[in-house]
PDB file of C-alpha atoms in Angstrom:
ATOM      1  CA  MET C   1     -24.165  -2.633 -10.103  1.00 56.00           C
ATOM      2  CA  LYS C   2     -20.888  -4.544 -10.104  1.00 65.00           C
ATOM      3  CA  ILE C   3     -18.903  -3.982  -6.909  1.00 84.00           C
ATOM      4  CA  ASN C   4     -15.284  -2.941  -7.436  1.00 94.00           C
ATOM      5  CA  LEU C   5     -13.638  -5.575  -5.285  1.00 93.00           C
ATOM      6  CA  ASP C   6     -12.445  -9.161  -5.575  1.00 93.00           C
ATOM      7  CA  ILE C   7     -14.002 -11.295  -2.842  1.00 94.00           C
ATOM      8  CA  ASP C   8     -11.102 -13.764  -2.642  1.00 94.00           C
ATOM      9  CA  THR C   9      -8.606 -10.922  -2.339  1.00 95.00           C
ATOM     10  CA  VAL C  10     -10.653  -9.236   0.402  1.00 95.00           C
ATOM     11  CA  LYS C  11     -10.742 -12.510   2.348  1.00 94.00           C
ATOM     12  CA  SER C  12      -7.016 -12.969   1.796  1.00 94.00           C
ATOM     13  CA  PHE C  13      -6.219  -9.560   3.282  1.00 93.00           C
ATOM     14  CA  GLY C  14      -8.531 -10.166   6.221  1.00 93.00           C
ATOM     15  CA  ASP C  15      -6.540 -13.305   6.947  1.00 93.00           C
ATOM     16  CA  GLU C  16      -3.183 -11.590   6.366  1.00 93.00           C
ATOM     17  CA  TRP C  17      -3.793  -8.688   8.735  1.00 92.00           C
ATOM     18  CA  SER C  18      -5.163 -10.948  11.453  1.00 92.00           C
ATOM     19  CA  ARG C  19      -1.803 -12.743  11.331  1.00 91.00           C
ATOM     20  CA  PHE C  20       0.440  -9.733  10.674  1.00 93.00           C
ATOM     21  CA  ASP C  21      -1.219  -7.003  12.726  1.00 93.00           C
ATOM     22  CA  GLN C  22       2.051  -4.999  12.656  1.00 95.00           C
ATOM     23  CA  ALA C  23       2.265  -4.949  16.456  1.00 92.00           C
ATOM     24  CA  ASP C  24       5.803  -6.327  16.105  1.00 94.00           C
ATOM     25  CA  LEU C  25       6.875  -3.594  13.690  1.00 95.00           C
ATOM     26  CA  SER C  26       9.153  -1.191  15.548  1.00 96.00           C
ATOM     27  CA  PRO C  27       8.094   2.476  15.712  1.00 96.00           C
ATOM     28  CA  THR C  28      11.376   3.440  14.038  1.00 97.00           C
ATOM     29  CA  GLU C  29      10.845   1.159  11.059  1.00 97.00           C
ATOM     30  CA  ALA C  30       7.167   2.059  10.771  1.00 97.00           C
ATOM     31  CA  GLY C  31       8.112   5.734  10.704  1.00 98.00           C
ATOM     32  CA  LYS C  32      10.746   5.116   8.032  1.00 97.00           C
ATOM     33  CA  ILE C  33       8.293   3.310   5.752  1.00 98.00           C
ATOM     34  CA  PHE C  34       5.621   5.961   6.374  1.00 98.00           C
ATOM     35  CA  ASP C  35       8.080   8.665   5.328  1.00 98.00           C
ATOM     36  CA  GLU C  36       8.886   6.708   2.153  1.00 98.00           C
ATOM     37  CA  TYR C  37       5.208   6.530   1.212  1.00 98.00           C
ATOM     38  CA  PHE C  38       4.647  10.228   1.925  1.00 98.00           C
ATOM     39  CA  ALA C  39       7.977  11.506   0.551  1.00 98.00           C
ATOM     40  CA  VAL C  40       6.293  14.017  -1.794  1.00 98.00           C
ATOM     41  CA  PHE C  41       3.084  14.619   0.161  1.00 98.00           C
ATOM     42  CA  PRO C  42       2.291  18.356   0.419  1.00 98.00           C
ATOM     43  CA  TRP C  43       1.850  18.646   4.160  1.00 97.00           C
ATOM     44  CA  ASP C  44       1.750  22.426   3.756  1.00 93.00           C
ATOM     45  CA  LYS C  45      -1.493  22.087   1.772  1.00 88.00           C
ATOM     46  CA  MET C  46      -3.243  20.575   4.778  1.00 95.00           C
ATOM     47  CA  PRO C  47      -5.505  22.872   6.817  1.00 95.00           C
ATOM     48  CA  LYS C  48      -5.332  22.850  10.584  1.00 93.00           C
ATOM     49  CA  ASP C  49      -7.363  19.956  12.033  1.00 96.00           C
ATOM     50  CA  ALA C  50      -7.765  18.425   8.566  1.00 98.00           C
ATOM     51  CA  THR C  51     -10.288  15.638   8.012  1.00 99.00           C
ATOM     52  CA  GLY C  52      -9.372  12.845   5.616  1.00 99.00           C
ATOM     53  CA  PHE C  53      -9.456   9.136   4.843  1.00 99.00           C
ATOM     54  CA  ASP C  54      -7.307   6.034   4.606  1.00 99.00           C
ATOM     55  CA  MET C  55      -8.757   3.895   1.812  1.00 99.00           C
ATOM     56  CA  GLY C  56      -7.960   0.245   2.489  1.00 97.00           C
ATOM     57  CA  CYS C  57      -6.536   0.830   5.958  1.00 98.00           C
ATOM     58  CA  GLY C  58      -5.808  -2.856   6.641  1.00 96.00           C
ATOM     59  CA  SER C  59      -4.280  -3.288  10.092  1.00 96.00           C
ATOM     60  CA  GLY C  60      -4.315   0.467  10.713  1.00 98.00           C
ATOM     61  CA  CYS C  61      -0.527   0.659  10.820  1.00 97.00           C
ATOM     62  CA  TRP C  62      -0.264   3.816   8.689  1.00 98.00           C
ATOM     63  CA  ALA C  63      -3.428   5.328  10.135  1.00 98.00           C
ATOM     64  CA  LYS C  64      -1.780   5.087  13.554  1.00 98.00           C
ATOM     65  CA  LEU C  65       0.959   7.414  12.316  1.00 98.00           C
ATOM     66  CA  MET C  66      -1.381   9.715  10.412  1.00 99.00           C
ATOM     67  CA  ALA C  67      -4.007  10.206  13.140  1.00 98.00           C
ATOM     68  CA  PRO C  68      -1.814  12.362  15.449  1.00 98.00           C
ATOM     69  CA  ARG C  69      -1.111  14.736  12.542  1.00 98.00           C
ATOM     70  CA  VAL C  70      -4.727  15.499  11.625  1.00 98.00           C
ATOM     71  CA  GLY C  71      -8.059  16.532  13.088  1.00 98.00           C
ATOM     72  CA  HIS C  72     -10.013  13.431  12.083  1.00 99.00           C
ATOM     73  CA  LEU C  73      -9.242  10.292  10.089  1.00 99.00           C
ATOM     74  CA  HIS C  74     -11.727   7.927   8.460  1.00 99.00           C
ATOM     75  CA  CYS C  75     -10.425   4.355   8.135  1.00 99.00           C
ATOM     76  CA  ILE C  76     -12.173   2.499   5.317  1.00 98.00           C
ATOM     77  CA  ASP C  77     -11.719  -1.203   4.537  1.00 97.00           C
ATOM     78  CA  PRO C  78     -14.022  -3.928   3.155  1.00 96.00           C
ATOM     79  CA  SER C  79     -12.346  -6.801   5.013  1.00 95.00           C
ATOM     80  CA  SER C  80     -12.337  -8.179   8.546  1.00 95.00           C
ATOM     81  CA  ALA C  81      -8.984  -6.403   8.940  1.00 95.00           C
ATOM     82  CA  LEU C  82     -11.022  -3.416  10.087  1.00 97.00           C
ATOM     83  CA  GLU C  83     -11.355  -5.150  13.469  1.00 96.00           C
ATOM     84  CA  VAL C  84      -7.560  -5.312  13.664  1.00 96.00           C
ATOM     85  CA  ALA C  85      -7.406  -1.608  12.830  1.00 97.00           C
ATOM     86  CA  LYS C  86      -9.835  -0.841  15.659  1.00 98.00           C
ATOM     87  CA  THR C  87      -7.460  -2.552  18.083  1.00 97.00           C
ATOM     88  CA  THR C  88      -4.407  -0.819  16.603  1.00 97.00           C
ATOM     89  CA  LEU C  89      -6.100   2.576  16.920  1.00 98.00           C
ATOM     90  CA  SER C  90      -7.937   1.972  20.197  1.00 97.00           C
ATOM     91  CA  ALA C  91      -6.109   4.868  21.855  1.00 96.00           C
ATOM     92  CA  ALA C  92      -6.968   7.341  19.074  1.00 97.00           C
ATOM     93  CA  ALA C  93     -10.052   9.452  19.774  1.00 97.00           C
ATOM     94  CA  ASN C  94     -10.110  11.116  16.340  1.00 98.00           C
ATOM     95  CA  VAL C  95     -10.655   8.043  14.138  1.00 99.00           C
ATOM     96  CA  SER C  96     -13.852   6.635  12.607  1.00 98.00           C
ATOM     97  CA  PHE C  97     -14.182   3.193  11.032  1.00 99.00           C
ATOM     98  CA  HIS C  98     -16.166   2.228   7.938  1.00 98.00           C
ATOM     99  CA  ARG C  99     -16.440  -1.319   6.648  1.00 97.00           C
ATOM    100  CA  ALA C 100     -16.953  -0.490   2.998  1.00 96.00           C
ATOM    101  CA  SER C 101     -15.465  -0.993  -0.449  1.00 95.00           C
ATOM    102  CA  VAL C 102     -13.999   1.836  -2.489  1.00 96.00           C
ATOM    103  CA  ASP C 103     -17.212   2.318  -4.481  1.00 94.00           C
ATOM    104  CA  ASP C 104     -19.569   2.264  -1.487  1.00 94.00           C
ATOM    105  CA  ARG C 105     -19.088   6.027  -1.105  1.00 91.00           C
ATOM    106  CA  ALA C 106     -18.574   5.835   2.634  1.00 96.00           C
ATOM    107  CA  LEU C 107     -18.092   9.623   2.823  1.00 98.00           C
ATOM    108  CA  PRO C 108     -19.931  12.515   1.133  1.00 98.00           C
ATOM    109  CA  PRO C 109     -18.483  13.991  -2.067  1.00 98.00           C
ATOM    110  CA  ASN C 110     -16.289  17.095  -1.788  1.00 98.00           C
ATOM    111  CA  SER C 111     -16.003  16.658   1.991  1.00 98.00           C
ATOM    112  CA  GLN C 112     -12.403  15.643   2.748  1.00 99.00           C
ATOM    113  CA  ASP C 113      -9.217  17.685   3.151  1.00 99.00           C
ATOM    114  CA  PHE C 114      -6.933  14.808   2.152  1.00 99.00           C
ATOM    115  CA  GLY C 115      -6.948  11.123   1.326  1.00 99.00           C
ATOM    116  CA  TYR C 116      -4.527   8.306   0.733  1.00 99.00           C
ATOM    117  CA  SER C 117      -4.469   4.686  -0.365  1.00 99.00           C
ATOM    118  CA  LEU C 118      -1.239   2.750   0.105  1.00 98.00           C
ATOM    119  CA  GLY C 119      -0.719  -0.550  -1.695  1.00 97.00           C
ATOM    120  CA  VAL C 120      -4.437  -1.225  -2.095  1.00 97.00           C
ATOM    121  CA  LEU C 121      -5.934  -0.110  -5.404  1.00 98.00           C
ATOM    122  CA  HIS C 122      -3.800  -2.466  -7.509  1.00 98.00           C
ATOM    123  CA  HIS C 123      -5.808  -5.240  -5.825  1.00 97.00           C
ATOM    124  CA  VAL C 124      -9.221  -4.190  -7.201  1.00 97.00           C
ATOM    125  CA  PRO C 125     -10.676  -4.987 -10.654  1.00 96.00           C
ATOM    126  CA  ASP C 126     -10.982  -1.344 -11.791  1.00 97.00           C
ATOM    127  CA  THR C 127      -8.054   0.646 -10.436  1.00 98.00           C
ATOM    128  CA  GLU C 128      -8.805   3.811 -12.393  1.00 98.00           C
ATOM    129  CA  GLY C 129     -12.420   3.741 -11.237  1.00 97.00           C
ATOM    130  CA  ALA C 130     -11.268   3.270  -7.647  1.00 98.00           C
ATOM    131  CA  ILE C 131      -8.988   6.312  -7.852  1.00 99.00           C
ATOM    132  CA  ARG C 132     -11.890   8.303  -9.261  1.00 98.00           C
ATOM    133  CA  GLU C 133     -14.124   7.297  -6.326  1.00 98.00           C
ATOM    134  CA  CYS C 134     -11.441   8.380  -3.849  1.00 98.00           C
ATOM    135  CA  VAL C 135     -10.954  11.733  -5.538  1.00 99.00           C
ATOM    136  CA  ALA C 136     -14.715  12.350  -5.530  1.00 98.00           C
ATOM    137  CA  MET C 137     -14.643  12.508  -1.718  1.00 99.00           C
ATOM    138  CA  LEU C 138     -12.019  15.279  -1.696  1.00 99.00           C
ATOM    139  CA  LYS C 139     -12.567  19.008  -1.603  1.00 98.00           C
ATOM    140  CA  PRO C 140     -11.114  20.875  -4.612  1.00 98.00           C
ATOM    141  CA  GLY C 141      -7.408  21.513  -4.102  1.00 98.00           C
ATOM    142  CA  SER C 142      -7.026  18.673  -1.592  1.00 98.00           C
ATOM    143  CA  PRO C 143      -4.202  16.117  -1.955  1.00 98.00           C
ATOM    144  CA  PHE C 144      -4.590  12.417  -2.671  1.00 99.00           C
ATOM    145  CA  GLN C 145      -1.585  10.167  -1.964  1.00 99.00           C
ATOM    146  CA  LEU C 146      -1.364   6.906  -3.879  1.00 99.00           C
ATOM    147  CA  TYR C 147       0.951   3.906  -3.847  1.00 99.00           C
ATOM    148  CA  LEU C 148       0.557   1.404  -6.679  1.00 98.00           C
ATOM    149  CA  TYR C 149       2.816  -1.533  -7.561  1.00 97.00           C
ATOM    150  CA  TYR C 150       5.117  -0.589 -10.392  1.00 97.00           C
ATOM    151  CA  ALA C 151       5.475  -2.555 -13.641  1.00 96.00           C
ATOM    152  CA  PHE C 152       9.292  -2.518 -13.389  1.00 94.00           C
ATOM    153  CA  ASP C 153       9.360   0.147 -16.095  1.00 94.00           C
ATOM    154  CA  ASN C 154      12.555   1.534 -14.544  1.00 91.00           C
ATOM    155  CA  ARG C 155      14.236  -1.894 -14.397  1.00 91.00           C
ATOM    156  CA  SER C 156      16.174  -4.143 -16.769  1.00 90.00           C
ATOM    157  CA  TRP C 157      14.668  -6.985 -18.795  1.00 90.00           C
ATOM    158  CA  MET C 158      16.417  -9.460 -16.467  1.00 87.00           C
ATOM    159  CA  PHE C 159      14.730  -7.888 -13.450  1.00 90.00           C
ATOM    160  CA  LYS C 160      11.379  -8.187 -15.227  1.00 91.00           C
ATOM    161  CA  LEU C 161      12.077 -11.846 -16.025  1.00 91.00           C
ATOM    162  CA  VAL C 162      12.736 -12.583 -12.353  1.00 90.00           C
ATOM    163  CA  TRP C 163       9.423 -10.963 -11.486  1.00 90.00           C
ATOM    164  CA  ARG C 164       7.606 -12.991 -14.154  1.00 90.00           C
ATOM    165  CA  CYS C 165       8.922 -16.198 -12.595  1.00 91.00           C
ATOM    166  CA  SER C 166       7.837 -15.025  -9.147  1.00 92.00           C
ATOM    167  CA  ASP C 167       4.375 -14.251 -10.488  1.00 93.00           C
ATOM    168  CA  TRP C 168       3.973 -17.854 -11.581  1.00 94.00           C
ATOM    169  CA  LEU C 169       4.663 -18.813  -7.976  1.00 94.00           C
ATOM    170  CA  ARG C 170       2.100 -16.301  -6.728  1.00 95.00           C
ATOM    171  CA  ARG C 171      -0.612 -17.657  -9.013  1.00 95.00           C
ATOM    172  CA  GLY C 172      -0.158 -21.073  -7.421  1.00 96.00           C
ATOM    173  CA  ILE C 173       0.410 -20.082  -3.796  1.00 97.00           C
ATOM    174  CA  CYS C 174      -2.541 -17.678  -3.606  1.00 95.00           C
ATOM    175  CA  ARG C 175      -4.963 -20.561  -4.221  1.00 95.00           C
ATOM    176  CA  LEU C 176      -3.730 -22.623  -1.266  1.00 96.00           C
ATOM    177  CA  PRO C 177      -5.427 -22.977   2.150  1.00 94.00           C
ATOM    178  CA  ALA C 178      -4.445 -20.245   4.615  1.00 93.00           C
ATOM    179  CA  LYS C 179      -2.123 -22.319   6.816  1.00 94.00           C
ATOM    180  CA  LEU C 180      -0.186 -23.719   3.864  1.00 96.00           C
ATOM    181  CA  LYS C 181      -0.077 -20.283   2.252  1.00 96.00           C
ATOM    182  CA  HIS C 182       1.452 -18.812   5.424  1.00 96.00           C
ATOM    183  CA  LEU C 183       4.003 -21.625   5.607  1.00 97.00           C
ATOM    184  CA  LEU C 184       5.134 -21.157   2.011  1.00 97.00           C
ATOM    185  CA  THR C 185       5.288 -17.363   2.131  1.00 97.00           C
ATOM    186  CA  ASP C 186       7.308 -17.527   5.357  1.00 98.00           C
ATOM    187  CA  THR C 187       9.609 -20.019   3.636  1.00 98.00           C
ATOM    188  CA  LEU C 188      10.072 -17.604   0.737  1.00 97.00           C
ATOM    189  CA  ALA C 189      10.896 -14.857   3.222  1.00 98.00           C
ATOM    190  CA  VAL C 190      13.662 -17.086   4.611  1.00 98.00           C
ATOM    191  CA  LEU C 191      14.972 -18.398   1.283  1.00 97.00           C
ATOM    192  CA  LEU C 192      14.532 -15.345  -0.978  1.00 96.00           C
ATOM    193  CA  TYR C 193      13.864 -12.091   0.849  1.00 97.00           C
ATOM    194  CA  TYR C 194      16.379 -12.413   3.671  1.00 98.00           C
ATOM    195  CA  PRO C 195      19.403 -13.639   1.623  1.00 98.00           C
ATOM    196  CA  LEU C 196      18.895 -11.080  -1.168  1.00 97.00           C
ATOM    197  CA  ALA C 197      18.316  -8.273   1.331  1.00 98.00           C
ATOM    198  CA  ARG C 198      21.492  -9.117   3.244  1.00 97.00           C
ATOM    199  CA  LEU C 199      23.468  -9.532   0.002  1.00 97.00           C
ATOM    200  CA  SER C 200      22.293  -6.070  -1.032  1.00 97.00           C
ATOM    201  CA  LEU C 201      23.274  -4.599   2.323  1.00 97.00           C
ATOM    202  CA  LEU C 202      26.753  -6.129   2.096  1.00 97.00           C
ATOM    203  CA  ALA C 203      27.210  -4.945  -1.491  1.00 97.00           C
ATOM    204  CA  GLU C 204      26.114  -1.440  -0.525  1.00 97.00           C
ATOM    205  CA  LYS C 205      28.608  -1.332   2.345  1.00 96.00           C
ATOM    206  CA  MET C 206      31.313  -2.345  -0.136  1.00 97.00           C
ATOM    207  CA  GLY C 207      30.419   0.626  -2.310  1.00 97.00           C
ATOM    208  CA  PHE C 208      28.420  -1.127  -5.024  1.00 96.00           C
ATOM    209  CA  GLY C 209      25.082   0.002  -6.420  1.00 94.00           C
ATOM    210  CA  VAL C 210      22.293  -2.377  -5.423  1.00 95.00           C
ATOM    211  CA  SER C 211      19.215  -1.147  -7.301  1.00 90.00           C
ATOM    212  CA  SER C 212      19.550  -3.974  -9.838  1.00 90.00           C
ATOM    213  CA  ILE C 213      19.374  -6.667  -7.132  1.00 93.00           C
ATOM    214  CA  PRO C 214      15.826  -7.974  -6.625  1.00 93.00           C
ATOM    215  CA  LEU C 215      14.442  -7.258  -3.138  1.00 95.00           C
ATOM    216  CA  SER C 216      17.285  -4.845  -2.360  1.00 96.00           C
ATOM    217  CA  TYR C 217      14.611  -2.520  -0.944  1.00 96.00           C
ATOM    218  CA  TYR C 218      14.497  -4.762   2.141  1.00 97.00           C
ATOM    219  CA  ARG C 219      18.192  -4.406   2.988  1.00 97.00           C
ATOM    220  CA  ASN C 220      17.380  -1.941   5.768  1.00 95.00           C
ATOM    221  CA  HIS C 221      14.127  -3.534   6.869  1.00 97.00           C
ATOM    222  CA  SER C 222      13.313  -6.149   9.479  1.00 97.00           C
ATOM    223  CA  PHE C 223      12.590  -9.806   8.857  1.00 98.00           C
ATOM    224  CA  TYR C 224       9.057  -9.128  10.119  1.00 97.00           C
ATOM    225  CA  THR C 225       8.508  -6.727   7.216  1.00 97.00           C
ATOM    226  CA  MET C 226       9.944  -9.308   4.831  1.00 98.00           C
ATOM    227  CA  ARG C 227       7.485 -11.927   6.111  1.00 97.00           C
ATOM    228  CA  THR C 228       4.591  -9.489   5.852  1.00 97.00           C
ATOM    229  CA  ASP C 229       5.436  -8.460   2.308  1.00 97.00           C
ATOM    230  CA  SER C 230       6.106 -12.032   1.212  1.00 97.00           C
ATOM    231  CA  ARG C 231       2.585 -12.903   2.362  1.00 96.00           C
ATOM    232  CA  ASP C 232       1.257  -9.819   0.595  1.00 94.00           C
ATOM    233  CA  ARG C 233       3.181 -10.481  -2.617  1.00 93.00           C
ATOM    234  CA  PHE C 234       2.692 -14.225  -3.003  1.00 96.00           C
ATOM    235  CA  GLY C 235      -0.576 -14.800  -1.157  1.00 95.00           C
ATOM    236  CA  THR C 236      -2.866 -12.277  -2.850  1.00 95.00           C
ATOM    237  CA  PRO C 237      -5.160 -13.538  -5.644  1.00 95.00           C
ATOM    238  CA  LEU C 238      -5.572 -10.278  -7.601  1.00 96.00           C
ATOM    239  CA  GLU C 239      -2.516  -8.158  -8.322  1.00 96.00           C
ATOM    240  CA  LYS C 240      -1.968  -5.566 -11.028  1.00 97.00           C
ATOM    241  CA  ARG C 241       1.050  -3.445 -11.896  1.00 97.00           C
ATOM    242  CA  PHE C 242       1.373  -0.103 -13.632  1.00 98.00           C
ATOM    243  CA  THR C 243       4.010   2.000 -15.350  1.00 98.00           C
ATOM    244  CA  ARG C 244       4.659   5.540 -14.207  1.00 98.00           C
ATOM    245  CA  LYS C 245       2.904   6.849 -17.316  1.00 98.00           C
ATOM    246  CA  GLU C 246      -0.141   4.705 -16.604  1.00 99.00           C
ATOM    247  CA  VAL C 247      -0.341   5.906 -12.998  1.00 99.00           C
ATOM    248  CA  ALA C 248      -0.068   9.528 -14.134  1.00 99.00           C
ATOM    249  CA  ALA C 249      -2.768   9.005 -16.773  1.00 99.00           C
ATOM    250  CA  MET C 250      -5.167   7.395 -14.285  1.00 99.00           C
ATOM    251  CA  MET C 251      -4.633  10.179 -11.766  1.00 99.00           C
ATOM    252  CA  ASP C 252      -5.258  12.803 -14.435  1.00 98.00           C
ATOM    253  CA  ALA C 253      -8.418  11.019 -15.604  1.00 98.00           C
ATOM    254  CA  ALA C 254      -9.626  10.887 -11.987  1.00 98.00           C
ATOM    255  CA  GLY C 255      -9.386  14.662 -11.688  1.00 98.00           C
ATOM    256  CA  LEU C 256      -5.965  15.201 -10.112  1.00 99.00           C
ATOM    257  CA  ASP C 257      -3.574  17.974 -11.131  1.00 98.00           C
ATOM    258  CA  ASP C 258       0.041  18.764 -10.205  1.00 98.00           C
ATOM    259  CA  VAL C 259       0.882  15.062  -9.961  1.00 98.00           C
ATOM    260  CA  ARG C 260       4.275  14.428  -8.367  1.00 98.00           C
ATOM    261  CA  PHE C 261       6.139  11.124  -8.100  1.00 99.00           C
ATOM    262  CA  SER C 262       8.632  10.034  -5.491  1.00 98.00           C
ATOM    263  CA  GLU C 263      11.931   9.123  -7.139  1.00 96.00           C
ATOM    264  CA  ARG C 264      12.821   6.510  -4.527  1.00 94.00           C
ATOM    265  CA  ALA C 265      11.418   3.113  -3.601  1.00 94.00           C
ATOM    266  CA  PRO C 266       8.790   1.900  -3.151  1.00 96.00           C
ATOM    267  CA  TYR C 267       7.444   2.570  -6.640  1.00 97.00           C
ATOM    268  CA  TRP C 268       5.143   4.169  -7.585  1.00 98.00           C
ATOM    269  CA  CYS C 269       4.247   6.650  -4.863  1.00 99.00           C
ATOM    270  CA  ALA C 270       2.516   9.715  -6.284  1.00 99.00           C
ATOM    271  CA  VAL C 271       0.368  12.577  -5.069  1.00 99.00           C
ATOM    272  CA  GLY C 272      -1.975  14.949  -6.879  1.00 99.00           C
ATOM    273  CA  LEU C 273      -4.356  17.785  -6.032  1.00 98.00           C
ATOM    274  CA  LYS C 274      -8.039  17.604  -6.903  1.00 98.00           C
ATOM    275  CA  ARG C 275      -8.843  20.063  -9.638  1.00 96.00           C
TER     276      ARG C 275
END
């Protein structure tokens, strides 16, 4: 059976999270980003002492914020980043770790009260199949929170052209040795992310709308986050993007009802309930 992962991408994330373990991310900023991801999550649907999973936990940054809110959390990741997550969550007594891919069925079907996968399933060959595997682990009526890269379907053609140019860069940079890859993605953080983020912040303070400025999302984020996301964006071999309609269709096909989308960045964050 073909495994639903890309080996080069798994290795790339193992390398990324060993370098950017998120220890330097401030609690305030981490909390802000967490709230953005979970903006439409139905916390009221969660039972007391809920048990759930983080699919593709990476460094464990978001699991660290989720664990205190739940009864038990399963952190699942196929890469060596799981060792970073164990360090990040060393003080949490209610977390289990599983080195597994999304189709390894690390947990029994119909066993979980919630699940989430943030910025992960657009990096696997079969995204729809991966969503389906996640949903299979949920109890009926349980929520699944998803964040997938958007296809700029709510942006102008010029914005899309800028992304297309950046994707050409990614296709070259992602093939480079790790040290050179880190150097170039850090350079892009300095030359692209930081100037555009600060330009957006200045424009916003002057009363202008900034949604049309590329990377304006980072105007209120730290340079550490810019470096992390530059490495994520330009250093990852396999990346896919989806329109809102495509995300909704995949979630429906996977068995999720009452799908709701967050109307603010990052896009697309959506949640549905297992039917």
